[in-house]
PDB file of C-alpha atoms and ligand atoms in Angstrom:
ATOM      1  CA  MET W 158     115.936  97.905  99.566  1.00  0.00           C
ATOM      2  CA  ASP W 159     113.208  96.087 101.265  1.00  0.00           C
ATOM      3  CA  ARG W 160     112.525  97.497 104.701  1.00  0.00           C
ATOM      4  CA  LEU W 161     108.771  96.531 103.969  1.00  0.00           C
ATOM      5  CA  ASP W 162     107.883  96.629 107.600  1.00  0.00           C
ATOM      6  CA  VAL W 163     109.837  99.741 108.471  1.00  0.00           C
ATOM      7  CA  THR W 164     108.320 103.267 109.421  1.00  0.00           C
ATOM      8  CA  GLU W 165     110.351 106.100 109.124  1.00  0.00           C
ATOM      9  CA  CYS W 166     109.203 109.457 111.375  1.00  0.00           C
ATOM     10  CA  PHE W 167     109.985 112.454 109.967  1.00  0.00           C
ATOM     11  CA  ALA W 168     108.594 116.152 110.997  1.00  0.00           C
ATOM     12  CA  GLY W 169     106.243 114.284 113.122  1.00  0.00           C
ATOM     13  CA  ILE W 170     104.764 112.177 110.290  1.00  0.00           C
ATOM     14  CA  GLN W 171     104.972 108.511 109.614  1.00  0.00           C
ATOM     15  CA  PHE W 172     106.392 107.371 106.111  1.00  0.00           C
ATOM     16  CA  PRO W 173     106.819 103.982 104.779  1.00  0.00           C
ATOM     17  CA  GLY W 174     110.525 102.951 105.251  1.00  0.00           C
ATOM     18  CA  HIS W 175     110.497 100.860 102.088  1.00  0.00           C
ATOM     19  CA  LEU W 176     110.357 104.015 100.045  1.00  0.00           C
ATOM     20  CA  HIS W 177     111.877 106.696 101.975  1.00  0.00           C
ATOM     21  CA  THR W 178     114.685 106.807 104.788  1.00  0.00           C
ATOM     22  CA  GLU W 179     115.869 109.931 107.030  1.00  0.00           C
ATOM     23  CA  GLN W 180     118.378 110.899 104.378  1.00  0.00           C
ATOM     24  CA  SER W 181     115.997 110.950 101.513  1.00  0.00           C
ATOM     25  CA  LEU W 182     113.257 112.679 103.284  1.00  0.00           C
ATOM     26  CA  GLN W 183     116.094 115.277 104.581  1.00  0.00           C
ATOM     27  CA  TYR W 184     117.340 115.661 100.840  1.00  0.00           C
ATOM     28  CA  ALA W 185     113.786 116.352  99.875  1.00  0.00           C
ATOM     29  CA  LYS W 186     113.420 119.151 102.534  1.00  0.00           C
ATOM     30  CA  GLU W 187     116.815 120.734 101.555  1.00  0.00           C
ATOM     31  CA  PHE W 188     116.320 120.309  97.647  1.00  0.00           C
ATOM     32  CA  ARG W 189     117.129 123.149  95.469  1.00  0.00           C
ATOM     33  CA  PHE W 190     114.575 123.707  93.093  1.00  0.00           C
ATOM     34  CA  LYS W 191     115.380 125.606  89.772  1.00  0.00           C
ATOM     35  CA  GLU W 192     113.399 128.079  87.700  1.00  0.00           C
ATOM     36  CA  GLY W 193     111.118 126.114  85.545  1.00  0.00           C
ATOM     37  CA  ASP W 194     110.695 123.190  87.807  1.00  0.00           C
ATOM     38  CA  ILE W 195     106.934 121.872  88.050  1.00  0.00           C
ATOM     39  CA  VAL W 196     105.920 120.233  91.460  1.00  0.00           C
ATOM     40  CA  ILE W 197     102.816 118.023  91.631  1.00  0.00           C
ATOM     41  CA  ALA W 198     101.908 118.012  95.324  1.00  0.00           C
ATOM     42  CA  THR W 199      99.190 115.702  96.561  1.00  0.00           C
ATOM     43  CA  TYR W 200      98.077 113.702  99.678  1.00  0.00           C
ATOM     44  CA  PRO W 201      98.113 110.014  98.766  1.00  0.00           C
ATOM     45  CA  LYS W 202      95.227 108.806  96.604  1.00  0.00           C
ATOM     46  CA  SER W 203      94.241 112.197  95.347  1.00  0.00           C
ATOM     47  CA  GLY W 204      94.917 111.431  91.527  1.00  0.00           C
ATOM     48  CA  THR W 205      98.622 112.139  91.761  1.00  0.00           C
ATOM     49  CA  THR W 206      99.222 109.449  88.576  1.00  0.00           C
ATOM     50  CA  TRP W 207      96.458 111.256  86.807  1.00  0.00           C
ATOM     51  CA  MET W 208      98.081 114.553  86.989  1.00  0.00           C
ATOM     52  CA  GLN W 209     101.416 112.887  86.335  1.00  0.00           C
ATOM     53  CA  GLU W 210     100.027 111.496  83.043  1.00  0.00           C
ATOM     54  CA  ILE W 211      98.285 114.762  82.268  1.00  0.00           C
ATOM     55  CA  LEU W 212     101.620 116.729  82.613  1.00  0.00           C
ATOM     56  CA  THR W 213     103.827 114.114  80.667  1.00  0.00           C
ATOM     57  CA  LEU W 214     101.123 114.468  77.777  1.00  0.00           C
ATOM     58  CA  ILE W 215     101.196 118.119  77.757  1.00  0.00           C
ATOM     59  CA  TYR W 216     104.748 118.422  77.523  1.00  0.00           C
ATOM     60  CA  SER W 217     104.562 115.775  74.820  1.00  0.00           C
ATOM     61  CA  GLN W 218     101.967 117.640  72.989  1.00  0.00           C
ATOM     62  CA  GLY W 219      99.558 114.858  73.444  1.00  0.00           C
ATOM     63  CA  ASP W 220     101.800 112.343  71.856  1.00  0.00           C
ATOM     64  CA  PRO W 221     101.704 109.156  73.868  1.00  0.00           C
ATOM     65  CA  GLU W 222     105.085 107.856  73.299  1.00  0.00           C
ATOM     66  CA  VAL W 223     106.799 109.039  76.691  1.00  0.00           C
ATOM     67  CA  ALA W 224     103.809 108.009  78.773  1.00  0.00           C
ATOM     68  CA  THR W 225     103.761 104.436  77.379  1.00  0.00           C
ATOM     69  CA  THR W 226     107.534 103.813  77.219  1.00  0.00           C
ATOM     70  CA  ILE W 227     108.913 105.425  80.495  1.00  0.00           C
ATOM     71  CA  PRO W 228     107.393 104.698  83.974  1.00  0.00           C
ATOM     72  CA  ASN W 229     105.895 107.488  85.821  1.00  0.00           C
ATOM     73  CA  TRP W 230     108.439 107.349  88.589  1.00  0.00           C
ATOM     74  CA  VAL W 231     111.157 107.993  86.422  1.00  0.00           C
ATOM     75  CA  ARG W 232     109.451 110.955  84.286  1.00  0.00           C
ATOM     76  CA  THR W 233     107.774 112.513  87.185  1.00  0.00           C
ATOM     77  CA  PRO W 234     109.899 111.152  90.166  1.00  0.00           C
ATOM     78  CA  TRP W 235     108.897 111.739  93.797  1.00  0.00           C
ATOM     79  CA  LEU W 236     111.084 114.224  95.508  1.00  0.00           C
ATOM     80  CA  GLU W 237     111.296 112.186  98.881  1.00  0.00           C
ATOM     81  CA  HIS W 238     111.902 108.731  97.385  1.00  0.00           C
ATOM     82  CA  THR W 239     115.208 106.872  98.165  1.00  0.00           C
ATOM     83  CA  TYR W 240     115.775 106.730  94.247  1.00  0.00           C
ATOM     84  CA  PHE W 241     114.992 110.412  93.572  1.00  0.00           C
ATOM     85  CA  LYS W 242     118.629 111.756  93.291  1.00  0.00           C
ATOM     86  CA  GLU W 243     119.604 109.300  90.800  1.00  0.00           C
ATOM     87  CA  THR W 244     116.462 109.529  88.819  1.00  0.00           C
ATOM     88  CA  LEU W 245     115.763 113.157  88.361  1.00  0.00           C
ATOM     89  CA  LYS W 246     117.529 114.226  85.033  1.00  0.00           C
ATOM     90  CA  ASP W 247     117.504 117.455  83.031  1.00  0.00           C
ATOM     91  CA  GLY W 248     115.797 116.817  79.706  1.00  0.00           C
ATOM     92  CA  GLU W 249     114.347 119.115  76.863  1.00  0.00           C
ATOM     93  CA  GLY W 250     111.156 120.073  78.980  1.00  0.00           C
ATOM     94  CA  PRO W 251     110.720 121.193  82.570  1.00  0.00           C
ATOM     95  CA  ARG W 252     111.760 118.943  85.415  1.00  0.00           C
ATOM     96  CA  ILE W 253     108.340 117.478  86.697  1.00  0.00           C
ATOM     97  CA  ILE W 254     108.687 116.501  90.594  1.00  0.00           C
ATOM     98  CA  THR W 255     106.011 114.791  92.504  1.00  0.00           C
ATOM     99  CA  THR W 256     105.629 114.884  96.286  1.00  0.00           C
ATOM    100  CA  HIS W 257     103.311 113.717  98.961  1.00  0.00           C
ATOM    101  CA  LEU W 258     105.105 115.856 101.676  1.00  0.00           C
ATOM    102  CA  PRO W 259     103.138 118.566 103.760  1.00  0.00           C
ATOM    103  CA  SER W 260     103.752 121.854 102.887  1.00  0.00           C
ATOM    104  CA  GLU W 261     105.411 122.688 106.395  1.00  0.00           C
ATOM    105  CA  VAL W 262     108.376 120.506 105.221  1.00  0.00           C
ATOM    106  CA  LEU W 263     108.674 122.029 101.672  1.00  0.00           C
ATOM    107  CA  VAL W 264     107.751 125.743 102.140  1.00  0.00           C
ATOM    108  CA  PRO W 265     111.492 126.881 103.134  1.00  0.00           C
ATOM    109  CA  ALA W 266     112.675 125.359  99.949  1.00  0.00           C
ATOM    110  CA  LEU W 267     109.932 126.429  97.724  1.00  0.00           C
ATOM    111  CA  GLN W 268     109.776 130.048  99.007  1.00  0.00           C
ATOM    112  CA  ASN W 269     113.131 131.019  97.534  1.00  0.00           C
ATOM    113  CA  SER W 270     112.509 129.180  94.171  1.00  0.00           C
ATOM    114  CA  LYS W 271     110.571 130.038  91.133  1.00  0.00           C
ATOM    115  CA  ALA W 272     109.192 126.571  90.661  1.00  0.00           C
ATOM    116  CA  LYS W 273     105.477 126.201  90.002  1.00  0.00           C
ATOM    117  CA  VAL W 274     103.471 124.048  92.192  1.00  0.00           C
ATOM    118  CA  ILE W 275     100.350 122.239  91.019  1.00  0.00           C
ATOM    119  CA  TYR W 276      98.117 120.983  94.163  1.00  0.00           C
ATOM    120  CA  LEU W 277      95.502 118.459  93.456  1.00  0.00           C
ATOM    121  CA  ALA W 278      93.008 117.674  96.217  1.00  0.00           C
ATOM    122  CA  ARG W 279      90.389 115.023  96.351  1.00  0.00           C
ATOM    123  CA  ASN W 280      87.345 114.744  98.561  1.00  0.00           C
ATOM    124  CA  PRO W 281      88.686 113.026 101.872  1.00  0.00           C
ATOM    125  CA  LYS W 282      85.796 110.102 101.710  1.00  0.00           C
ATOM    126  CA  ASP W 283      87.074 108.896  98.429  1.00  0.00           C
ATOM    127  CA  VAL W 284      90.564 109.381  99.485  1.00  0.00           C
ATOM    128  CA  ALA W 285      90.015 107.274 102.722  1.00  0.00           C
ATOM    129  CA  VAL W 286      88.438 104.566 100.617  1.00  0.00           C
ATOM    130  CA  SER W 287      90.997 104.364  97.759  1.00  0.00           C
ATOM    131  CA  TYR W 288      93.952 104.639 100.536  1.00  0.00           C
ATOM    132  CA  TYR W 289      92.350 101.973 102.404  1.00  0.00           C
ATOM    133  CA  PHE W 290      92.357  99.415  99.459  1.00  0.00           C
ATOM    134  CA  PHE W 291      95.814 100.648  98.448  1.00  0.00           C
ATOM    135  CA  HIS W 292      96.795  99.328 101.983  1.00  0.00           C
ATOM    136  CA  LYS W 293      95.734  96.125 100.841  1.00  0.00           C
ATOM    137  CA  LEU W 294      97.535  95.963  97.681  1.00  0.00           C
ATOM    138  CA  ALA W 295     100.847  97.752  98.968  1.00  0.00           C
ATOM    139  CA  LYS W 296     102.869  95.476 101.320  1.00  0.00           C
ATOM    140  CA  PHE W 297     104.932  98.389 102.584  1.00  0.00           C
ATOM    141  CA  LEU W 298     101.933  99.824 104.310  1.00  0.00           C
ATOM    142  CA  PRO W 299     100.577  98.598 107.637  1.00  0.00           C
ATOM    143  CA  ASP W 300      97.594  96.124 107.730  1.00  0.00           C
ATOM    144  CA  PHE W 301      94.204  97.322 108.789  1.00  0.00           C
ATOM    145  CA  ASP W 302      91.352  94.822 109.591  1.00  0.00           C
ATOM    146  CA  SER W 303      88.442  96.861 108.255  1.00  0.00           C
ATOM    147  CA  LEU W 304      87.519 100.069 106.586  1.00  0.00           C
ATOM    148  CA  PRO W 305      85.948 101.497 109.785  1.00  0.00           C
ATOM    149  CA  GLU W 306      89.098 101.133 111.785  1.00  0.00           C
ATOM    150  CA  PHE W 307      91.284 102.797 108.805  1.00  0.00           C
ATOM    151  CA  VAL W 308      88.970 105.530 108.600  1.00  0.00           C
ATOM    152  CA  GLU W 309      89.284 106.171 112.333  1.00  0.00           C
ATOM    153  CA  HIS W 310      92.940 106.360 111.716  1.00  0.00           C
ATOM    154  CA  PHE W 311      92.568 108.444 108.767  1.00  0.00           C
ATOM    155  CA  LEU W 312      90.414 111.042 110.609  1.00  0.00           C
ATOM    156  CA  GLU W 313      93.047 111.343 113.581  1.00  0.00           C
ATOM    157  CA  GLY W 314      95.730 111.775 111.016  1.00  0.00           C
ATOM    158  CA  LYS W 315      97.407 108.520 112.279  1.00  0.00           C
ATOM    159  CA  VAL W 316      98.292 107.060 108.688  1.00  0.00           C
ATOM    160  CA  HIS W 317     101.242 107.315 106.697  1.00  0.00           C
ATOM    161  CA  TYR W 318     101.914 110.651 105.177  1.00  0.00           C
ATOM    162  CA  GLY W 319      99.929 112.338 108.034  1.00  0.00           C
ATOM    163  CA  SER W 320      96.665 114.238 108.247  1.00  0.00           C
ATOM    164  CA  TRP W 321      94.739 114.999 105.061  1.00  0.00           C
ATOM    165  CA  PHE W 322      93.075 117.876 106.797  1.00  0.00           C
ATOM    166  CA  GLN W 323      96.600 119.465 107.429  1.00  0.00           C
ATOM    167  CA  HIS W 324      98.123 118.506 104.324  1.00  0.00           C
ATOM    168  CA  VAL W 325      95.146 120.143 102.007  1.00  0.00           C
ATOM    169  CA  LYS W 326      94.897 123.122 104.259  1.00  0.00           C
ATOM    170  CA  GLY W 327      98.665 123.619 104.608  1.00  0.00           C
ATOM    171  CA  TRP W 328      99.288 123.705 101.057  1.00  0.00           C
ATOM    172  CA  TYR W 329      96.012 125.872 100.157  1.00  0.00           C
ATOM    173  CA  MET W 330      97.031 128.544 102.644  1.00  0.00           C
ATOM    174  CA  GLN W 331     100.413 128.867 100.674  1.00  0.00           C
ATOM    175  CA  ARG W 332      98.706 129.741  97.456  1.00  0.00           C
ATOM    176  CA  MET W 333      99.631 133.533  97.971  1.00  0.00           C
ATOM    177  CA  ASN W 334     103.341 132.886  98.785  1.00  0.00           C
ATOM    178  CA  PHE W 335     104.197 131.216  95.598  1.00  0.00           C
ATOM    179  CA  ASP W 336     103.035 130.331  92.139  1.00  0.00           C
ATOM    180  CA  LEU W 337     100.353 127.676  93.149  1.00  0.00           C
ATOM    181  CA  PHE W 338      97.600 126.311  90.958  1.00  0.00           C
ATOM    182  CA  TYR W 339      94.875 124.432  93.204  1.00  0.00           C
ATOM    183  CA  ILE W 340      92.757 121.966  91.563  1.00  0.00           C
ATOM    184  CA  THR W 341      90.549 118.827  92.577  1.00  0.00           C
ATOM    185  CA  TYR W 342      90.214 115.434  91.343  1.00  0.00           C
ATOM    186  CA  GLU W 343      86.555 116.304  91.040  1.00  0.00           C
ATOM    187  CA  ASP W 344      87.202 119.195  88.591  1.00  0.00           C
ATOM    188  CA  LEU W 345      89.226 116.854  86.339  1.00  0.00           C
ATOM    189  CA  HIS W 346      86.221 114.466  86.135  1.00  0.00           C
ATOM    190  CA  LYS W 347      83.743 117.424  85.788  1.00  0.00           C
ATOM    191  CA  ASP W 348      85.330 118.997  82.871  1.00  0.00           C
ATOM    192  CA  LEU W 349      88.725 117.582  81.875  1.00  0.00           C
ATOM    193  CA  ARG W 350      88.875 119.862  78.739  1.00  0.00           C
ATOM    194  CA  ARG W 351      88.463 123.120  80.847  1.00  0.00           C
ATOM    195  CA  SER W 352      90.816 121.636  83.621  1.00  0.00           C
ATOM    196  CA  LEU W 353      93.474 121.084  80.859  1.00  0.00           C
ATOM    197  CA  LYS W 354      93.177 124.620  79.292  1.00  0.00           C
ATOM    198  CA  LYS W 355      93.543 126.063  82.876  1.00  0.00           C
ATOM    199  CA  LEU W 356      96.622 124.054  83.460  1.00  0.00           C
ATOM    200  CA  CYS W 357      98.051 125.062  80.283  1.00  0.00           C
ATOM    201  CA  ARG W 358      97.364 128.678  81.017  1.00  0.00           C
ATOM    202  CA  PHE W 359      99.131 128.318  84.357  1.00  0.00           C
ATOM    203  CA  LEU W 360     102.088 126.419  83.002  1.00  0.00           C
ATOM    204  CA  GLY W 361     102.331 128.856  79.910  1.00  0.00           C
ATOM    205  CA  CYS W 362     101.962 126.147  77.556  1.00  0.00           C
ATOM    206  CA  PRO W 363      99.569 127.096  74.490  1.00  0.00           C
ATOM    207  CA  MET W 364      97.955 124.017  73.022  1.00  0.00           C
ATOM    208  CA  TYR W 365      96.133 123.377  69.829  1.00  0.00           C
ATOM    209  CA  SER W 366      92.584 121.731  70.091  1.00  0.00           C
ATOM    210  CA  LYS W 367      94.018 118.607  68.287  1.00  0.00           C
ATOM    211  CA  GLU W 368      96.730 118.360  71.062  1.00  0.00           C
ATOM    212  CA  LEU W 369      94.100 118.685  73.819  1.00  0.00           C
ATOM    213  CA  ASP W 370      91.900 115.997  71.851  1.00  0.00           C
ATOM    214  CA  ASN W 371      95.030 113.547  72.249  1.00  0.00           C
ATOM    215  CA  ILE W 372      95.686 114.507  75.865  1.00  0.00           C
ATOM    216  CA  GLU W 373      92.003 114.005  76.981  1.00  0.00           C
ATOM    217  CA  HIS W 374      92.110 110.777  75.154  1.00  0.00           C
ATOM    218  CA  HIS W 375      95.412 109.338  76.527  1.00  0.00           C
ATOM    219  CA  CYS W 376      94.692 110.302  80.138  1.00  0.00           C
ATOM    220  CA  ARG W 377      91.193 108.424  80.346  1.00  0.00           C
ATOM    221  CA  PHE W 378      90.894 106.117  83.129  1.00  0.00           C
ATOM    222  CA  GLU W 379      90.241 103.024  80.555  1.00  0.00           C
ATOM    223  CA  ILE W 380      93.568 103.708  78.536  1.00  0.00           C
ATOM    224  CA  MET W 381      95.842 104.532  81.786  1.00  0.00           C
ATOM    225  CA  SER W 382      94.419 101.308  83.444  1.00  0.00           C
ATOM    226  CA  GLN W 383      95.887  99.427  80.612  1.00  0.00           C
ATOM    227  CA  ASN W 384      99.298 101.196  80.676  1.00  0.00           C
ATOM    228  CA  PRO W 385     101.941  99.241  82.619  1.00  0.00           C
ATOM    229  CA  MET W 386     103.921 102.461  82.877  1.00  0.00           C
ATOM    230  CA  VAL W 387     101.216 103.770  85.421  1.00  0.00           C
ATOM    231  CA  ASN W 388      99.125 100.757  86.563  1.00  0.00           C
ATOM    232  CA  CYS W 389     101.835  99.532  88.738  1.00  0.00           C
ATOM    233  CA  THR W 390     101.927  96.174  87.192  1.00  0.00           C
ATOM    234  CA  LEU W 391     105.683  96.507  86.827  1.00  0.00           C
ATOM    235  CA  ILE W 392     106.001  96.565  90.558  1.00  0.00           C
ATOM    236  CA  SER W 393     106.750  92.734  91.802  1.00  0.00           C
ATOM    237  CA  SER W 394     104.137  90.911  93.673  1.00  0.00           C
ATOM    238  CA  GLU W 395     106.436  90.990  96.590  1.00  0.00           C
ATOM    239  CA  ILE W 396     105.875  94.564  97.105  1.00  0.00           C
ATOM    240  CA  MET W 397     102.415  94.865  95.660  1.00  0.00           C
ATOM    241  CA  ASP W 398      99.759  92.080  95.967  1.00  0.00           C
ATOM    242  CA  HIS W 399      98.027  92.538  92.778  1.00  0.00           C
ATOM    243  CA  ASN W 400      95.425  89.888  93.689  1.00  0.00           C
ATOM    244  CA  LYS W 401      94.288  91.882  96.600  1.00  0.00           C
ATOM    245  CA  SER W 402      93.367  95.016  94.830  1.00  0.00           C
ATOM    246  CA  LYS W 403      94.123  97.087  91.861  1.00  0.00           C
ATOM    247  CA  PHE W 404      96.171 100.440  91.741  1.00  0.00           C
ATOM    248  CA  MET W 405      93.769 101.888  89.030  1.00  0.00           C
ATOM    249  CA  ARG W 406      90.959 100.670  91.155  1.00  0.00           C
ATOM    250  CA  LYS W 407      87.790 102.399  89.944  1.00  0.00           C
ATOM    251  CA  GLY W 408      88.478 106.089  89.227  1.00  0.00           C
ATOM    252  CA  VAL W 409      85.184 107.563  90.017  1.00  0.00           C
ATOM    253  CA  VAL W 410      83.824 110.298  92.405  1.00  0.00           C
ATOM    254  CA  GLY W 411      81.547 109.197  95.142  1.00  0.00           C
ATOM    255  CA  ASP W 412      82.608 105.680  95.638  1.00  0.00           C
ATOM    256  CA  TRP W 413      82.766 106.246  99.368  1.00  0.00           C
ATOM    257  CA  GLN W 414      78.984 105.918  99.104  1.00  0.00           C
ATOM    258  CA  ASN W 415      79.320 101.977  98.367  1.00  0.00           C
ATOM    259  CA  HIS W 416      81.548 101.555 101.483  1.00  0.00           C
ATOM    260  CA  LEU W 417      80.820 103.882 104.276  1.00  0.00           C
ATOM    261  CA  LYS W 418      77.709 103.253 106.327  1.00  0.00           C
ATOM    262  CA  GLU W 419      75.368 106.059 107.081  1.00  0.00           C
ATOM    263  CA  GLU W 420      76.560 106.556 110.669  1.00  0.00           C
ATOM    264  CA  GLU W 421      80.068 106.174 109.463  1.00  0.00           C
ATOM    265  CA  SER W 422      79.526 109.025 106.922  1.00  0.00           C
ATOM    266  CA  ALA W 423      77.697 111.196 109.510  1.00  0.00           C
ATOM    267  CA  HIS W 424      80.765 110.738 111.871  1.00  0.00           C
ATOM    268  CA  PHE W 425      83.042 111.436 109.224  1.00  0.00           C
ATOM    269  CA  ASP W 426      80.960 114.843 108.084  1.00  0.00           C
ATOM    270  CA  LYS W 427      81.274 115.792 111.708  1.00  0.00           C
ATOM    271  CA  VAL W 428      84.964 115.569 112.098  1.00  0.00           C
ATOM    272  CA  PHE W 429      85.274 117.361 108.750  1.00  0.00           C
ATOM    273  CA  GLN W 430      83.199 120.362 109.822  1.00  0.00           C
ATOM    274  CA  GLU W 431      85.427 120.508 112.856  1.00  0.00           C
ATOM    275  CA  LYS W 432      88.946 120.297 111.236  1.00  0.00           C
ATOM    276  CA  MET W 433      87.876 122.405 108.245  1.00  0.00           C
ATOM    277  CA  SER W 434      85.958 124.990 110.174  1.00  0.00           C
ATOM    278  CA  ASP W 435      88.961 127.577 109.641  1.00  0.00           C
ATOM    279  CA  CYS W 436      89.288 126.740 105.947  1.00  0.00           C
ATOM    280  CA  ASP W 437      86.744 128.039 102.886  1.00  0.00           C
ATOM    281  CA  LEU W 438      87.584 125.119 100.624  1.00  0.00           C
ATOM    282  CA  GLN W 439      84.478 123.376  99.094  1.00  0.00           C
ATOM    283  CA  PHE W 440      84.434 119.716  98.130  1.00  0.00           C
ATOM    284  CA  VAL W 441      82.300 117.644  95.580  1.00  0.00           C
ATOM    285  CA  TRP W 442      81.254 114.446  97.206  1.00  0.00           C
ATOM    286  CA  SER W 443      79.277 112.973  94.410  1.00  0.00           C
ATOM    287  CA  LEU W 444      78.720 113.920  90.862  1.00  0.00           C
ATOM    288  CA  GLU W 445      75.082 112.883  90.949  1.00  0.00           C
ATOM    289  CA  ASN W 446      73.956 116.013  92.765  1.00  0.00           C
ATOM    290  CA  SER W 447      77.251 117.846  92.798  1.00  0.00           C
ATOM    291  CA  GLU W 448      76.677 118.878  96.143  1.00  0.00           C
ATOM    292  CA  ASP W 449      79.208 120.928  97.825  1.00  0.00           C
ATOM    293  CA  THR W 450      80.388 121.063 101.356  1.00  0.00           C
TER     294      THR W 450
HETATM  295  P1  A3P X 790      90.400 104.741  93.171  1.00  0.00           P
HETATM  296  O1  A3P X 790      91.249 103.916  94.182  1.00  0.00           O
HETATM  297  O2  A3P X 790      89.384 105.732  93.787  1.00  0.00           O
HETATM  298  O3  A3P X 790      90.172 104.141  91.924  1.00  0.00           O
HETATM  299  P2  A3P X 790      97.056 108.448  93.385  1.00  0.00           P
HETATM  300  O4  A3P X 790      97.623 108.341  91.839  1.00  0.00           O
HETATM  301  O5  A3P X 790      97.057 109.674  93.972  1.00  0.00           O
HETATM  302  O6  A3P X 790      97.455 107.389  94.195  1.00  0.00           O
HETATM  303  O7  A3P X 790      95.671 108.124  93.296  1.00  0.00           O
HETATM  304  C1  A3P X 790      94.989 106.769  92.720  1.00  0.00           C
HETATM  305  C2  A3P X 790      93.645 107.072  92.634  1.00  0.00           C
HETATM  306  O8  A3P X 790      93.300 107.990  91.238  1.00  0.00           O
HETATM  307  C3  A3P X 790      92.700 105.732  92.281  1.00  0.00           C
HETATM  308  O9  A3P X 790      91.584 105.980  92.756  1.00  0.00           O
HETATM  309  C4  A3P X 790      92.709 105.790  90.793  1.00  0.00           C
HETATM  310  O10 A3P X 790      91.941 104.835  90.261  1.00  0.00           O
HETATM  311  C5  A3P X 790      92.632 107.297  90.414  1.00  0.00           C
HETATM  312  N1  A3P X 790      92.889 107.508  88.993  1.00  0.00           N
HETATM  313  C6  A3P X 790      94.236 107.344  88.458  1.00  0.00           C
HETATM  314  N2  A3P X 790      94.161 107.841  87.036  1.00  0.00           N
HETATM  315  C7  A3P X 790      92.721 108.084  86.945  1.00  0.00           C
HETATM  316  C8  A3P X 790      92.177 108.557  85.715  1.00  0.00           C
HETATM  317  N3  A3P X 790      92.468 108.727  84.509  1.00  0.00           N
HETATM  318  N4  A3P X 790      90.723 108.893  85.856  1.00  0.00           N
HETATM  319  C9  A3P X 790      90.057 108.845  87.011  1.00  0.00           C
HETATM  320  N5  A3P X 790      90.766 108.438  88.149  1.00  0.00           N
HETATM  321  C10 A3P X 790      92.161 107.972  88.018  1.00  0.00           C
END
């Protein structure tokens, strides 16, 4: 399936037609989750692949065999993708399902299930910069001439997968309604060991210290960026132009400081304050001063 230039509109949100169809999105919306299912929900570029790797390694007790031999889209498939139905398999461990869908679409299906949801968020300035470079790499996403142009669309929620603000707030507000664990990309960076322990507790997966050591090692950026099962190098250059950018690009907190000008950052802050005024979420914008907003 090509459809590189096709945009699907579903629930008022744009999606790349190369990956999704009306049918695949509808199938996702009506999906019957089972007890034991684990759902990774993220806005794009929030560290989804990192979380997929962490969960794979948790359920392999730190053994990298599965992580280094099976592509992430097979072992932790995206619910809304066209290939999902054929890919999701019952295995020994729980089914790990990934989604970028907003909570509004999935809440009805999740509310009546006993699935566990892990919501991973990332500070939106880094998300926007990472997403901009991903648009250069991925030929199934629209072209933008410059980062400021992209950021304007991002702040207005006029990008594929919709508004970051609505996505994060929407999922966060559901945390009392089902079994949801909220964590950030910055938490993973600041103290991976502590984050792993919290995740394992949430999942009910006790881990030995040696296993945690192995998980920590195998999900490091340097290791993952060399792993073809997650670094997207298996995807052909007709779909991803690997000369334009890398999927495993930098993997740091605060890279936005290298890309947004002072006035652009100030404008971003203003929009952030307006849109997040009804929400108590705090974000870490840089690890140097670990300043929360
Ligand atoms: P950058 O573009 O800022 O480098 P997603 O998986 O949701 O598409 O997110 C991709 C982002 O997560 C990229 O950010 C990528 O480098 C980063 N990432 C992936 N694995 C990581 C890891 N092990 N450690 C830190 N960042 C990671």
